[in-house]
Amino acid sequence: MSKKYPLPILYHARRMRREPTKAERILWQRLRRRQLGDYKFRRQHPIGNYIVDFYCAETKLIVEVDGDVHAYQKEKDTERTAVLEAQGYRVIRFWNGQVLQDVDKVLTMILRVCDERV
């Protein structure tokens, strides 16, 4: 990693990589090793003071997989998305259930956004 991040953020990101949700684990198995359109994704990647679920540097795409807690923090998520998008990132969000029920549809949407951004 070329950028310096505060140690607490790095430690938290590492812990999150070790303890993914079921939906994150399923999606990561299909995004890793350039399996999707030859795009390289990172998981639990620090960007500023945030840790994003999945990140493709080539397209500046952030993919978030949200669990039930996000239904109660919409305002916080909206603010976070606005901050990231103001920096040139594109943020797309999926619910855990979307990933678990139809990962192929989720992957198709991710690939479409990646292709639009290159």
Short mmCIF file of C-alpha atoms in Angstrom, two decimals, residues 8-91:
data_model
loop_
_atom_site.label_atom_id
_atom_site.label_comp_id
_atom_site.label_asym_id
_atom_site.label_seq_id
_atom_site.Cartn_x
_atom_site.Cartn_y
_atom_site.Cartn_z
CA PRO A 8 -6.12 1.81 14.01
CA ILE A 9 -7.67 1.91 10.52
CA LEU A 10 -5.17 -0.62 9.17
CA TYR A 11 -5.74 -2.96 12.11
CA HIS A 12 -9.51 -2.67 11.76
CA ALA A 13 -9.31 -3.38 8.00
CA ARG A 14 -7.19 -6.47 8.64
CA ARG A 15 -9.65 -7.72 11.25
CA MET A 16 -12.55 -7.15 8.86
CA ARG A 17 -10.72 -9.16 6.17
CA ARG A 18 -10.36 -12.03 8.64
CA GLU A 19 -14.05 -11.91 9.64
CA PRO A 20 -16.14 -11.32 6.51
CA THR A 21 -19.88 -11.68 6.46
CA LYS A 22 -21.28 -14.58 4.45
CA ALA A 23 -22.30 -12.20 1.64
CA GLU A 24 -18.85 -10.58 1.57
CA ARG A 25 -17.19 -14.00 1.45
CA ILE A 26 -19.37 -15.13 -1.47
CA LEU A 27 -18.83 -11.92 -3.42
CA TRP A 28 -15.07 -11.94 -2.77
CA GLN A 29 -14.77 -15.47 -4.15
CA ARG A 30 -16.10 -14.10 -7.47
CA LEU A 31 -14.21 -10.77 -7.52
CA ARG A 32 -10.75 -11.90 -6.48
CA ARG A 33 -7.93 -12.76 -8.89
CA ARG A 34 -9.36 -10.59 -11.69
CA GLN A 35 -12.23 -13.01 -12.33
CA LEU A 36 -14.66 -10.22 -13.20
CA GLY A 37 -13.73 -8.53 -16.47
CA ASP A 38 -10.02 -8.69 -15.55
CA TYR A 39 -10.59 -5.91 -12.99
CA LYS A 40 -8.52 -6.08 -9.80
CA PHE A 41 -10.50 -5.67 -6.61
CA ARG A 42 -9.30 -5.22 -3.05
CA ARG A 43 -11.40 -6.02 -0.02
CA GLN A 44 -11.76 -4.05 3.20
CA HIS A 45 -9.60 -1.33 1.71
CA PRO A 46 -8.89 1.94 3.57
CA ILE A 47 -9.75 5.16 1.76
CA GLY A 48 -9.19 8.20 3.95
CA ASN A 49 -10.91 7.53 7.26
CA TYR A 50 -13.20 4.91 5.75
CA ILE A 51 -12.81 1.20 5.11
CA VAL A 52 -14.72 0.15 2.01
CA ASP A 53 -15.88 -3.42 1.42
CA PHE A 54 -14.50 -3.79 -2.12
CA TYR A 55 -12.49 -1.37 -4.23
CA CYS A 56 -11.31 -1.34 -7.85
CA ALA A 57 -8.58 1.29 -8.25
CA GLU A 58 -8.64 1.16 -12.06
CA THR A 59 -12.25 2.36 -12.14
CA LYS A 60 -12.36 4.10 -8.73
CA LEU A 61 -15.38 1.91 -7.95
CA ILE A 62 -16.38 1.14 -4.38
CA VAL A 63 -18.77 -1.75 -3.77
CA GLU A 64 -20.49 -1.85 -0.39
CA VAL A 65 -22.39 -4.89 0.89
CA ASP A 66 -24.81 -3.75 3.57
CA GLY A 67 -26.35 -5.76 6.37
CA ASP A 68 -29.43 -5.00 8.44
CA VAL A 69 -27.69 -2.34 10.53
CA HIS A 70 -27.51 -0.09 7.47
CA ALA A 71 -31.30 0.21 7.43
CA TYR A 72 -30.91 2.28 10.61
CA GLN A 73 -27.96 4.41 9.50
CA LYS A 74 -29.10 5.66 6.10
CA GLU A 75 -28.10 9.23 6.91
CA LYS A 76 -24.57 8.18 7.86
CA ASP A 77 -24.24 6.04 4.71
CA THR A 78 -25.54 8.88 2.53
CA GLU A 79 -22.97 11.27 4.02
CA ARG A 80 -20.16 8.73 3.58
CA THR A 81 -21.15 8.14 -0.05
CA ALA A 82 -21.26 11.89 -0.72
CA VAL A 83 -17.76 12.37 0.75
CA LEU A 84 -16.33 9.52 -1.34
CA GLU A 85 -18.10 10.59 -4.55
CA ALA A 86 -16.84 14.17 -4.08
CA GLN A 87 -13.35 12.65 -4.29
CA GLY A 88 -14.13 11.03 -7.64
CA TYR A 89 -15.14 7.56 -6.46
CA ARG A 90 -18.31 5.81 -7.56
CA VAL A 91 -20.12 3.97 -4.77
#
